[in-house]
């Protein structure tokens, strides 16, 4: 088996006449995600004839193509042939350190989550901010990252009563994952804090700040510092901290 995962682990599923889904597994798993990202990187380096774009998800990669140039059979044949070309996801993505305020109104579910986890609020903040969160995919809203993986004590279900309005930038956990809400929207996840950094800018060449394969660590800040960073961002005087993946 090569580093992309041999064909017995893959399923090739048509998605209309202009796309093919390559499915690597049935679970949300870091190893599966690495295979998705490795294939995505291989296709970025050597696009298939007629390929328009790729879209990674938790456990699959959608390959969109121009049906006037190629078809699903030809794309599947080319993808199967790519199995023989070893590649890895090493070095894919970036590391980001994003500020997050876990205090007061910014983290309305902190105490409930800490009680559920059998820990203190301070320990919960330290645990959550101490993780490097793996970006599995960009999800239900433009720029919204689904990130893992929460340790077992923080693997909580969604709230029984979703909120009608979740503020923009809210950092929330549920089902073993962390998300950041890029805009105000309804939501049923447990809110731990808030990040002032915009995640989606439609006027940019790359509108989404984060990409699948990135790693995110949160830097806890006080409310005063949160406000300062927000003002600096509004004035164009602050950029999110990032570094190449090791």
CSV table of C-alpha atoms in Angstrom, one decimal:
chain,number,residue,atom,x,y,z
A,1,UNK,CA,0.0,0.0,0.0
A,2,UNK,CA,1.4,3.4,-0.9
A,3,UNK,CA,0.9,6.6,1.1
A,4,UNK,CA,-2.2,7.6,-0.8
A,5,UNK,CA,-3.9,4.3,0.3
A,6,UNK,CA,-4.3,1.5,-2.3
A,7,UNK,CA,-7.5,1.1,-4.3
A,8,UNK,CA,-9.2,-1.4,-1.9
A,9,UNK,CA,-9.5,1.5,0.6
A,10,UNK,CA,-11.0,3.8,-2.0
A,11,UNK,CA,-14.4,4.2,-3.5
A,12,UNK,CA,-15.0,6.1,-6.7
A,13,UNK,CA,-18.5,7.6,-6.7
A,14,UNK,CA,-20.0,9.7,-9.6
A,15,UNK,CA,-21.5,13.1,-8.6
A,16,UNK,CA,-23.5,14.1,-11.7
A,17,UNK,CA,-21.8,14.3,-15.1
A,18,UNK,CA,-19.1,16.8,-14.0
A,19,UNK,CA,-17.6,15.4,-10.8
A,20,UNK,CA,-16.2,12.3,-9.1
A,21,UNK,CA,-15.9,11.6,-5.4
A,22,UNK,CA,-12.9,9.6,-4.1
A,23,UNK,CA,-13.9,8.2,-0.7
A,24,UNK,CA,-11.2,7.0,1.6
A,25,UNK,CA,-13.1,5.7,4.6
A,26,UNK,CA,-16.3,6.0,6.7
A,27,UNK,CA,-14.9,7.7,9.9
A,28,UNK,CA,-13.6,11.1,10.8
A,29,UNK,CA,-10.0,10.1,11.3
A,30,UNK,CA,-6.6,11.9,11.0
A,31,UNK,CA,-5.1,9.1,8.9
A,32,UNK,CA,-8.0,9.3,6.5
A,33,UNK,CA,-7.7,13.1,6.3
A,34,UNK,CA,-4.0,12.8,5.5
A,35,UNK,CA,-4.8,10.5,2.5
A,36,UNK,CA,-7.4,13.0,1.3
A,37,UNK,CA,-4.9,15.8,1.5
A,38,UNK,CA,-2.2,13.8,-0.1
A,39,UNK,CA,-4.3,13.1,-3.2
A,40,UNK,CA,-5.4,16.8,-3.2
A,41,UNK,CA,-1.8,17.9,-3.2
A,42,UNK,CA,-0.9,15.4,-6.0
A,43,UNK,CA,-3.7,16.7,-8.2
A,44,UNK,CA,-2.7,20.3,-7.4
A,45,UNK,CA,0.9,19.5,-8.6
A,46,UNK,CA,-0.3,17.7,-11.7
A,47,UNK,CA,-3.9,18.5,-12.6
A,48,UNK,CA,-5.8,16.0,-14.7
A,49,UNK,CA,-6.9,17.0,-18.2
A,50,UNK,CA,-10.2,18.8,-17.9
A,51,UNK,CA,-10.0,19.1,-14.1
A,52,UNK,CA,-11.6,22.3,-12.8
A,53,UNK,CA,-11.1,22.1,-9.0
A,54,UNK,CA,-10.9,19.7,-6.1
A,55,UNK,CA,-12.8,19.9,-2.8
A,56,UNK,CA,-11.5,18.0,0.3
A,57,UNK,CA,-13.9,16.9,3.0
A,58,UNK,CA,-13.5,14.8,6.2
A,59,UNK,CA,-13.0,11.5,4.3
A,60,UNK,CA,-13.3,12.2,0.6
A,61,UNK,CA,-12.1,14.4,-2.2
A,62,UNK,CA,-14.5,15.7,-4.8
A,63,UNK,CA,-12.8,16.2,-8.2
A,64,UNK,CA,-14.8,18.5,-10.5
A,65,UNK,CA,-14.1,18.3,-14.2
A,66,UNK,CA,-15.4,19.7,-17.5
A,67,UNK,CA,-17.6,17.0,-19.1
A,68,UNK,CA,-16.9,18.5,-22.5
A,69,UNK,CA,-13.2,17.7,-22.1
A,70,UNK,CA,-13.3,14.4,-20.1
A,71,UNK,CA,-15.6,12.0,-18.3
A,72,UNK,CA,-15.9,10.1,-15.0
A,73,UNK,CA,-14.4,6.9,-16.5
A,74,UNK,CA,-11.3,8.7,-17.7
A,75,UNK,CA,-10.9,10.6,-14.4
A,76,UNK,CA,-11.3,7.4,-12.4
A,77,UNK,CA,-8.7,5.7,-14.6
A,78,UNK,CA,-6.3,8.5,-14.1
A,79,UNK,CA,-6.9,8.6,-10.3
A,80,UNK,CA,-6.4,4.8,-10.0
A,81,UNK,CA,-3.1,5.2,-11.9
A,82,UNK,CA,-2.1,7.8,-9.4
A,83,UNK,CA,-2.1,5.1,-6.8
A,84,UNK,CA,1.2,3.9,-8.1
A,85,UNK,CA,2.9,7.3,-7.4
A,86,UNK,CA,4.0,7.5,-3.8
A,87,UNK,CA,3.3,10.9,-2.2
A,88,UNK,CA,2.5,12.1,1.3
A,89,UNK,CA,0.7,15.0,3.0
A,90,UNK,CA,3.9,16.0,4.9
A,91,UNK,CA,4.4,19.7,4.7
A,92,UNK,CA,0.9,20.4,3.5
A,93,UNK,CA,-0.9,23.3,5.2
A,94,UNK,CA,0.1,26.0,7.6
A,95,UNK,CA,0.2,26.6,11.3
A,96,UNK,CA,-1.9,29.4,12.6
A,97,UNK,CA,-2.0,31.0,16.1
A,98,UNK,CA,-5.3,32.8,16.5
A,99,UNK,CA,-6.4,34.9,19.5
A,100,UNK,CA,-9.5,33.8,21.3
A,101,UNK,CA,-11.2,35.4,24.3
A,102,UNK,CA,-12.7,32.7,26.6
A,103,UNK,CA,-14.1,35.2,29.2
A,104,UNK,CA,-17.6,36.3,30.2
A,105,UNK,CA,-20.0,36.8,27.4
A,106,UNK,CA,-17.5,35.3,24.9
A,107,UNK,CA,-17.7,31.8,26.4
A,108,UNK,CA,-21.3,31.4,27.7
A,109,UNK,CA,-21.0,27.6,27.8
A,110,UNK,CA,-17.6,27.4,29.5
A,111,UNK,CA,-18.9,26.5,32.9
A,112,UNK,CA,-21.4,23.8,31.6
A,113,UNK,CA,-18.6,22.2,29.5
A,114,UNK,CA,-16.1,22.3,32.4
A,115,UNK,CA,-18.7,20.6,34.7
A,116,UNK,CA,-19.4,18.0,32.0
A,117,UNK,CA,-15.7,17.3,31.6
A,118,UNK,CA,-15.1,17.2,35.4
A,119,UNK,CA,-12.6,20.0,35.3
A,120,UNK,CA,-12.3,23.7,36.1
A,121,UNK,CA,-12.9,26.5,33.7
A,122,UNK,CA,-9.2,27.5,33.8
A,123,UNK,CA,-8.1,23.9,33.1
A,124,UNK,CA,-10.6,23.7,30.2
A,125,UNK,CA,-9.3,26.9,28.6
A,126,UNK,CA,-5.7,25.6,29.0
A,127,UNK,CA,-6.6,22.2,27.5
A,128,UNK,CA,-8.5,23.7,24.5
A,129,UNK,CA,-6.0,26.4,23.8
A,130,UNK,CA,-3.1,24.0,24.2
A,131,UNK,CA,-4.2,21.8,21.3
A,132,UNK,CA,-3.1,22.0,17.7
A,133,UNK,CA,-6.5,21.7,15.9
A,134,UNK,CA,-6.3,19.9,12.6
A,135,UNK,CA,-8.5,21.6,9.9
A,136,UNK,CA,-10.4,18.6,8.3
A,137,UNK,CA,-12.5,20.7,5.9
A,138,UNK,CA,-14.2,24.1,5.3
A,139,UNK,CA,-17.8,23.6,6.1
A,140,UNK,CA,-21.4,24.7,6.4
A,141,UNK,CA,-20.6,28.5,6.0
A,142,UNK,CA,-18.0,30.1,3.8
A,143,UNK,CA,-14.6,29.9,5.6
A,144,UNK,CA,-15.9,27.9,8.5
A,145,UNK,CA,-13.3,25.3,9.6
A,146,UNK,CA,-14.2,21.9,11.1
A,147,UNK,CA,-11.2,21.1,13.3
A,148,UNK,CA,-10.3,18.1,15.4
A,149,UNK,CA,-9.7,16.3,17.6
A,150,UNK,CA,-11.1,16.9,21.0
A,151,UNK,CA,-9.9,14.6,23.9
A,152,UNK,CA,-12.6,12.3,25.2
A,153,UNK,CA,-13.8,14.5,28.1
A,154,UNK,CA,-14.5,17.3,25.7
A,155,UNK,CA,-16.3,15.1,23.1
A,156,UNK,CA,-19.8,16.6,23.8
A,157,UNK,CA,-23.0,16.4,21.8
A,158,UNK,CA,-24.6,19.4,20.3
A,159,UNK,CA,-26.8,21.5,22.6
A,160,UNK,CA,-30.4,20.3,22.9
A,161,UNK,CA,-31.7,23.8,22.2
A,162,UNK,CA,-29.7,25.5,19.4
A,163,UNK,CA,-29.3,29.3,19.5
A,164,UNK,CA,-31.0,31.4,17.0
A,165,UNK,CA,-28.0,33.7,16.8
A,166,UNK,CA,-24.3,32.7,17.4
A,167,UNK,CA,-22.0,35.7,17.2
A,168,UNK,CA,-19.4,35.9,14.4
A,169,UNK,CA,-16.1,34.5,15.5
A,170,UNK,CA,-17.5,32.2,18.1
A,171,UNK,CA,-15.3,29.2,19.0
A,172,UNK,CA,-17.4,26.2,19.7
A,173,UNK,CA,-17.1,22.5,20.3
A,174,UNK,CA,-19.3,19.4,19.7
A,175,UNK,CA,-19.1,15.9,18.4
A,176,UNK,CA,-15.3,15.8,19.1
A,177,UNK,CA,-14.6,18.8,16.9
A,178,UNK,CA,-14.0,22.6,17.1
A,179,UNK,CA,-15.5,25.2,14.8
A,180,UNK,CA,-15.2,28.9,14.4
A,181,UNK,CA,-18.4,30.7,13.1
A,182,UNK,CA,-17.3,33.0,10.3
A,183,UNK,CA,-20.5,35.0,10.4
A,184,UNK,CA,-23.4,35.4,12.8
A,185,UNK,CA,-25.8,32.4,12.3
A,186,UNK,CA,-27.9,29.9,14.1
A,187,UNK,CA,-26.0,27.1,15.8
A,188,UNK,CA,-26.2,24.3,18.3
A,189,UNK,CA,-22.6,23.9,19.3
A,190,UNK,CA,-21.1,24.7,22.8
A,191,UNK,CA,-19.6,28.2,22.8
A,192,UNK,CA,-16.2,28.4,24.6
A,193,UNK,CA,-14.9,31.7,23.3
A,194,UNK,CA,-14.6,34.1,20.4
A,195,UNK,CA,-11.9,34.9,17.8
A,196,UNK,CA,-11.7,38.4,16.3
A,197,UNK,CA,-9.9,37.3,13.1
A,198,UNK,CA,-12.1,37.4,10.0
A,199,UNK,CA,-12.2,33.9,8.4
A,200,UNK,CA,-13.7,34.9,5.0
A,201,UNK,CA,-13.0,37.9,2.8
A,202,UNK,CA,-14.9,37.5,-0.6
A,203,UNK,CA,-12.8,40.3,-2.1
A,204,UNK,CA,-9.5,38.4,-1.7
A,205,UNK,CA,-8.0,36.0,-4.2
A,206,UNK,CA,-8.1,33.3,-1.6
A,207,UNK,CA,-11.3,34.3,0.3
A,208,UNK,CA,-11.0,31.7,3.2
A,209,UNK,CA,-8.3,32.3,5.7
A,210,UNK,CA,-7.9,28.6,6.6
A,211,UNK,CA,-7.6,25.6,4.4
A,212,UNK,CA,-8.0,21.8,4.9
A,213,UNK,CA,-4.7,20.5,6.2
A,214,UNK,CA,-3.9,23.6,8.3
A,215,UNK,CA,-3.3,23.5,12.0
A,216,UNK,CA,-4.8,26.1,14.4
A,217,UNK,CA,-3.8,26.9,18.0
A,218,UNK,CA,-5.7,29.4,20.0
A,219,UNK,CA,-3.9,32.1,22.1
A,220,UNK,CA,-6.1,33.1,25.1
A,221,UNK,CA,-6.5,36.8,25.4
A,222,UNK,CA,-8.3,39.1,27.8
A,223,UNK,CA,-11.4,41.1,26.7
A,224,UNK,CA,-9.3,44.3,26.5
A,225,UNK,CA,-6.8,42.6,24.2
A,226,UNK,CA,-9.6,41.2,22.1
A,227,UNK,CA,-10.9,44.7,21.6
A,228,UNK,CA,-7.5,46.0,20.7
A,229,UNK,CA,-6.9,43.3,18.1
A,230,UNK,CA,-10.4,43.9,16.7
A,231,UNK,CA,-9.6,47.6,16.3
A,232,UNK,CA,-6.2,46.8,14.7
A,233,UNK,CA,-7.9,44.4,12.2
A,234,UNK,CA,-10.5,47.0,11.3
A,235,UNK,CA,-7.7,49.5,10.6
A,236,UNK,CA,-5.7,47.0,8.5
A,237,UNK,CA,-2.8,46.9,11.0
A,238,UNK,CA,-2.9,43.3,12.2
A,239,UNK,CA,-2.4,40.0,10.4
A,240,UNK,CA,-3.0,36.5,11.7
A,241,UNK,CA,0.2,34.8,12.8
A,242,UNK,CA,1.2,31.8,10.7
A,243,UNK,CA,4.2,29.6,10.0
A,244,UNK,CA,5.1,26.8,7.7
A,245,UNK,CA,4.2,23.3,8.8
A,246,UNK,CA,7.1,21.4,10.3
